PDB file of C-alpha atoms in Angstrom:
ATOM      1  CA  UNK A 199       8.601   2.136 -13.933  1.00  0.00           C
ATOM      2  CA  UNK A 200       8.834  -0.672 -11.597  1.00  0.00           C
ATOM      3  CA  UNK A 201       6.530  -2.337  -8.831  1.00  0.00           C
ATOM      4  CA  UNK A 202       6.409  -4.637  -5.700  1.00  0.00           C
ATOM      5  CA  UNK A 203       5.696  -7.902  -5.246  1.00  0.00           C
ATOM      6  CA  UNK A 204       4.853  -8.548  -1.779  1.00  0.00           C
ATOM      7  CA  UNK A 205       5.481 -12.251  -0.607  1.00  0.00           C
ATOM      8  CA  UNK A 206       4.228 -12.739   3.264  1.00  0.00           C
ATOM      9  CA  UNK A 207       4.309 -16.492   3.030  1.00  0.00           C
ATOM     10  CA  UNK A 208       8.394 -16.498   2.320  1.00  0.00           C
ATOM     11  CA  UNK A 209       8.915 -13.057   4.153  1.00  0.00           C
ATOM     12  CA  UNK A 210      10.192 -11.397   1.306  1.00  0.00           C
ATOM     13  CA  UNK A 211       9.351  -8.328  -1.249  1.00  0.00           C
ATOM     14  CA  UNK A 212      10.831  -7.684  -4.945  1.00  0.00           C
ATOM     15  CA  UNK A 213      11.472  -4.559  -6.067  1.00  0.00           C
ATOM     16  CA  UNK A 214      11.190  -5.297  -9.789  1.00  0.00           C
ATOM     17  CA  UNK A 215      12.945  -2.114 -12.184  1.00  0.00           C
ATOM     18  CA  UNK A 216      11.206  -2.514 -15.747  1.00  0.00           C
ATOM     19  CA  UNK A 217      13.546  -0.767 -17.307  1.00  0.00           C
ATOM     20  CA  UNK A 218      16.399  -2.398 -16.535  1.00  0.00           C
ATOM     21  CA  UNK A 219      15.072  -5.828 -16.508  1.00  0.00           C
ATOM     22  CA  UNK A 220      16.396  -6.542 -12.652  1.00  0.00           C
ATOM     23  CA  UNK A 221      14.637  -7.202  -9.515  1.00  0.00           C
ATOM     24  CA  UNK A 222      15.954  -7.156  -5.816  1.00  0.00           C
ATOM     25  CA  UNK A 223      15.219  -9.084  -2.475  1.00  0.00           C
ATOM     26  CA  UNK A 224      14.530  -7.398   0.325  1.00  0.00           C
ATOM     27  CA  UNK A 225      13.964  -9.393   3.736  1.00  0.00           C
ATOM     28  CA  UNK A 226      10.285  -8.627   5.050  1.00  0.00           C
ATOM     29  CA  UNK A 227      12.261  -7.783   9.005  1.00  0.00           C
ATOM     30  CA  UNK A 228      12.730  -4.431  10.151  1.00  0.00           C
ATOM     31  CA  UNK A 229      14.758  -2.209   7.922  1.00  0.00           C
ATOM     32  CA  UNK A 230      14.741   0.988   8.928  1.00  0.00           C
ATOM     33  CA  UNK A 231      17.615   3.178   9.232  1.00  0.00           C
ATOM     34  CA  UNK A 232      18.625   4.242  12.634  1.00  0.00           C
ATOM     35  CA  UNK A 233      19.970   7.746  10.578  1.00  0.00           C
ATOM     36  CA  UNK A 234      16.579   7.774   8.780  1.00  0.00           C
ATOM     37  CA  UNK A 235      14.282  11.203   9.582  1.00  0.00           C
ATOM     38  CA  UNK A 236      11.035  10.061  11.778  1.00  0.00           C
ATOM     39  CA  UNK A 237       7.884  10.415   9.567  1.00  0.00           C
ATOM     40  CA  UNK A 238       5.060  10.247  11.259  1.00  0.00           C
ATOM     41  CA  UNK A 239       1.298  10.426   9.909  1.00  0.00           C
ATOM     42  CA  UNK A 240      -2.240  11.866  10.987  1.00  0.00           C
ATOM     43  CA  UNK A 241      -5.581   9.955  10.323  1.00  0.00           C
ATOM     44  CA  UNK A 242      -8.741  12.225  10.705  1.00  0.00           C
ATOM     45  CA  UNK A 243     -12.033  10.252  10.000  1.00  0.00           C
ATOM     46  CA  UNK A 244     -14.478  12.606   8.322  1.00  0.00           C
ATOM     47  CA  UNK A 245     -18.195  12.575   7.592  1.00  0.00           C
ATOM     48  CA  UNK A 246     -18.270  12.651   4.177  1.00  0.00           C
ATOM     49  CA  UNK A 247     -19.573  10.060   1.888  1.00  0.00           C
ATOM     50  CA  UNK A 248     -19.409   9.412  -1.296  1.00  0.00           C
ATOM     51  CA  UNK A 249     -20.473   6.420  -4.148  1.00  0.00           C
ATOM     52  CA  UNK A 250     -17.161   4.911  -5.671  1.00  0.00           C
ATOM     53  CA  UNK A 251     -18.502   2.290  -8.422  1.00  0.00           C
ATOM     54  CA  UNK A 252     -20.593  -0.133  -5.997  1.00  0.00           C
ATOM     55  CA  UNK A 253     -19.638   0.751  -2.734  1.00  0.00           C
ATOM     56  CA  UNK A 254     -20.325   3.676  -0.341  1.00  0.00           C
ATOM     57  CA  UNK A 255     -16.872   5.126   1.188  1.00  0.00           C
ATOM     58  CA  UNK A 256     -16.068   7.484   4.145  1.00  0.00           C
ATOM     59  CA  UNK A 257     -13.685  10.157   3.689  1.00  0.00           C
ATOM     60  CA  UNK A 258     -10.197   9.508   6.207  1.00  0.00           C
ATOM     61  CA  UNK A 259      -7.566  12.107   5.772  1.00  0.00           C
ATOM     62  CA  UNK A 260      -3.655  11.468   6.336  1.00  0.00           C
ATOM     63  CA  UNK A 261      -0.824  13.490   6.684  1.00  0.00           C
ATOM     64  CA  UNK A 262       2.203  12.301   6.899  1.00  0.00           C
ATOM     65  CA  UNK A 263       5.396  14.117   7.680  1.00  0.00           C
ATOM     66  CA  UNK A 264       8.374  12.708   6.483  1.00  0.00           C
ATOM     67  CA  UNK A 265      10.804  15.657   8.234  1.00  0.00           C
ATOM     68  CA  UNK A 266      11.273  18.229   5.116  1.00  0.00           C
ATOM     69  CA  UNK A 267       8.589  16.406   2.674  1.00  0.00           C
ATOM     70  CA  UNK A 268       4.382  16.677   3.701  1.00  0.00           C
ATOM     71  CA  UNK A 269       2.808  14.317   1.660  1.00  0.00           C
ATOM     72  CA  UNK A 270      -1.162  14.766   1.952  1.00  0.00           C
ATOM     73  CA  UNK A 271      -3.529  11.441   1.289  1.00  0.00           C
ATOM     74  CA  UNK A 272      -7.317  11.202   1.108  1.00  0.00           C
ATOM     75  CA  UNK A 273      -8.632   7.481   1.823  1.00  0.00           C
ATOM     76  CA  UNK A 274     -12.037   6.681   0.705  1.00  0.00           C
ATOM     77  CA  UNK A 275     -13.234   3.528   2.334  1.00  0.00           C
ATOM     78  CA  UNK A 276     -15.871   0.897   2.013  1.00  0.00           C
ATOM     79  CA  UNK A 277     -16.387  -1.788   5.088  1.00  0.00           C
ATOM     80  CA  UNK A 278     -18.823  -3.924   2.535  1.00  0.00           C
ATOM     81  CA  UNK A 279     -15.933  -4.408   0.031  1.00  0.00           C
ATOM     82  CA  UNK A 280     -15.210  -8.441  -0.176  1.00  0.00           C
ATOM     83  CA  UNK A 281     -11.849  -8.861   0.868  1.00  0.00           C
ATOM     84  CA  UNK A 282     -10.029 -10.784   3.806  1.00  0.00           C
ATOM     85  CA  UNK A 283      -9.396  -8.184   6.200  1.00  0.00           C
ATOM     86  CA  UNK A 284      -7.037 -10.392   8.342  1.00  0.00           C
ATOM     87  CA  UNK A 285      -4.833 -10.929   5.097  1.00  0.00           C
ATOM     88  CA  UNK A 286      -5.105  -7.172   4.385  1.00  0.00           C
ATOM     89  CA  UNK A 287      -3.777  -6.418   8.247  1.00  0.00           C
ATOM     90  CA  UNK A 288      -0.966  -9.212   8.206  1.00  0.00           C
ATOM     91  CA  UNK A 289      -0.123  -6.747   4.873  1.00  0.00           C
ATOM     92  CA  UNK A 290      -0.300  -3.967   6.291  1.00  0.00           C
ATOM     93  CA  UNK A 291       1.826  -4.865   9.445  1.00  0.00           C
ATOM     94  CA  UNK A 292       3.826  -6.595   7.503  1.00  0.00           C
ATOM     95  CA  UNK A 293       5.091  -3.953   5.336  1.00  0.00           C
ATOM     96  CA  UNK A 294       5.209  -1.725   7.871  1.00  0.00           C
ATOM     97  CA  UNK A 295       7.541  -4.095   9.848  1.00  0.00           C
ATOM     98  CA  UNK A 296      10.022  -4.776   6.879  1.00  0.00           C
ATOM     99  CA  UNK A 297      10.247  -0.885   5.871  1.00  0.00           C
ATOM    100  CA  UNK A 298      10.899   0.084   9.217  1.00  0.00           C
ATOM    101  CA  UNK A 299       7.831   2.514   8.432  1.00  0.00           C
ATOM    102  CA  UNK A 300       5.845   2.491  11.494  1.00  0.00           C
ATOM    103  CA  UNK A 301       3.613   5.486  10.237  1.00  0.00           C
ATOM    104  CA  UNK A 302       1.951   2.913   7.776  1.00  0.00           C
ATOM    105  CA  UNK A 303      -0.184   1.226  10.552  1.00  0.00           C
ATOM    106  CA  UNK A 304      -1.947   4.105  10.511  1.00  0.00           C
ATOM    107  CA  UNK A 305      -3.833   1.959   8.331  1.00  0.00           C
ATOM    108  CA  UNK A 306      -4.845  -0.237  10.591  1.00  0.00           C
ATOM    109  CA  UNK A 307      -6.962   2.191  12.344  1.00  0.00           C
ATOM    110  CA  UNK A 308      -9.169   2.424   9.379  1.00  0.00           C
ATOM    111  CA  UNK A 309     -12.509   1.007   9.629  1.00  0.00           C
ATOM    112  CA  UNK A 310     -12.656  -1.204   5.741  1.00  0.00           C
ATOM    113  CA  UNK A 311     -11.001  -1.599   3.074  1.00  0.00           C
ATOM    114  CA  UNK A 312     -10.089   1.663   0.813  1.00  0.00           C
ATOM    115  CA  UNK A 313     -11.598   1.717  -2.474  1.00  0.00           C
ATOM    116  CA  UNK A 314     -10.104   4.934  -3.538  1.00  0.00           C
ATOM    117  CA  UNK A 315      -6.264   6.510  -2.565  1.00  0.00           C
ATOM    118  CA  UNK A 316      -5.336   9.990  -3.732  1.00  0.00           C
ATOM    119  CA  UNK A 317      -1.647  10.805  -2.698  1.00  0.00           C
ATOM    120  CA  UNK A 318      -0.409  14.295  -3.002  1.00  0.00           C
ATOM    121  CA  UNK A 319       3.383  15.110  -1.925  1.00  0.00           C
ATOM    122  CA  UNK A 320       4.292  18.732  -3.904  1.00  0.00           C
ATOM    123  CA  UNK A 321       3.045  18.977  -6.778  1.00  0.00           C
ATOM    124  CA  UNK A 322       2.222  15.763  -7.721  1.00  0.00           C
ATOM    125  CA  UNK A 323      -0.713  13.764  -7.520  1.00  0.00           C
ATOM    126  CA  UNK A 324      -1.633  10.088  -8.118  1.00  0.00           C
ATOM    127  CA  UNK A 325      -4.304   7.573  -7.265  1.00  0.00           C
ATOM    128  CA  UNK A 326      -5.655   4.088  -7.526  1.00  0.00           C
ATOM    129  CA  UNK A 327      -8.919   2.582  -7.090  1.00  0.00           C
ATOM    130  CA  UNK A 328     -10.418  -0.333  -6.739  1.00  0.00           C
ATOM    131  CA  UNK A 329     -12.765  -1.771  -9.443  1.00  0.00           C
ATOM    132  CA  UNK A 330     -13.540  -5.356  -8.718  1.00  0.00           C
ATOM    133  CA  UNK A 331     -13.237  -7.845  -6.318  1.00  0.00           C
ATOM    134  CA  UNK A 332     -12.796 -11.416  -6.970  1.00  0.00           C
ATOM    135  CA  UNK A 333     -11.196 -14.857  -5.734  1.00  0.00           C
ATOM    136  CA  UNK A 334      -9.601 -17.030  -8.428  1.00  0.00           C
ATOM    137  CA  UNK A 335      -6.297 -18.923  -8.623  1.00  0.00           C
ATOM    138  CA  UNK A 336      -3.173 -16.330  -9.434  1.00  0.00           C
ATOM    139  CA  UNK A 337      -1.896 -17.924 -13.163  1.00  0.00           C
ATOM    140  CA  UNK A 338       1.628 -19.241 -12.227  1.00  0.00           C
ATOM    141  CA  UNK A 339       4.592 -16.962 -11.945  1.00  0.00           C
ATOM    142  CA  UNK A 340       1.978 -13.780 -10.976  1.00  0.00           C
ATOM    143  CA  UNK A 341       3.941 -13.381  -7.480  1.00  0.00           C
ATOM    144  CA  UNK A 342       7.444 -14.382  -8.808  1.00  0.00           C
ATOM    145  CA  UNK A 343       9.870 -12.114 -10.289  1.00  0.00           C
ATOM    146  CA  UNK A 344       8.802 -11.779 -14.028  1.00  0.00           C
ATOM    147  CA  UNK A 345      10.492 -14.457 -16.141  1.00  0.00           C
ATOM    148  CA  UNK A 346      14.048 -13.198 -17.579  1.00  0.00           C
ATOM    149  CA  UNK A 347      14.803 -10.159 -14.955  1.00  0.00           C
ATOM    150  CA  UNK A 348      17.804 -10.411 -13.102  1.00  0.00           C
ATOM    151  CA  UNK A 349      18.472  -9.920  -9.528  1.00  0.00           C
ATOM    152  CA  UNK A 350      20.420  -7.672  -8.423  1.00  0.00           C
ATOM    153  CA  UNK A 351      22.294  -7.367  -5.059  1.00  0.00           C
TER     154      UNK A 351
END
């Protein structure tokens, strides 16, 4: 089990691996692999609403095709939810710049913030949701590499 750390202001992400106690670099400019498979995606805005803890969400459905591999994601989002949408964007575009994963401004196209992801690909399902919102100071070291990992090339 790993995760991402997502640095915009140094243009740089870290793939940290928690089992082997390493991280990696990767440059936040254009990676994608001219060999890669295209993946595309599909947004469909639907009519449904639903309560997720405070906030009202609309249903958006995305498909995206990734060649052999469908994976199937329902997007319930809030445009009251407390966040800075211009950092969320630069994120977004971001991200989708340094993976070379143009399908991911798809995201962009959505009207809020989502309060509630659901990702299917196979058999497997996960999701996250939001629960609060808040602005306070990050303790130090939250967007560093966690103290004794080792980076790997």
């Amino acid at each position: 089990m790993g995760g991402l750390i997502s640095r915009l202001d140094r243009g740089e992400a870290y793939f940290v691996n928690n089992a082997t106690k390493t991280y990696s670099v990767i440059e936040m400019e254009g990676t994608e692999a001219e060999s890669a498979a295209p993946v595309s995606a599909k947004l469909v805005k639907s009519s449904e609403t639903k309560k997720i803890g405070s906030w009202v969400t609309v249903r958006y459905d995305m498909t995206i095709d990734m060649g052999d591999e469908r994976a199937e994601v329902v997007l319930w989002v809030s445009d009251a939810v407390d966040v800075d949408m211009g950092a969320y964007r630069a994120f977004i575009e971001s991200m989708a710049e340094s993976q070379g994963t143009d399908w991911m401004r798809s995201f962009l196209d959505i009207d809020g913030y989502p309060v509630r992801q659901e990702y299917r690909i196979g058999p497997i399902l996960s999701w996250q949701q939001l629960i609060a919102v808040s602005q306070e100071e990050p303790p130090p070291g939250t967007y560093e590499p966690p103290t004794g990992f080792t980076k790997t090339e």
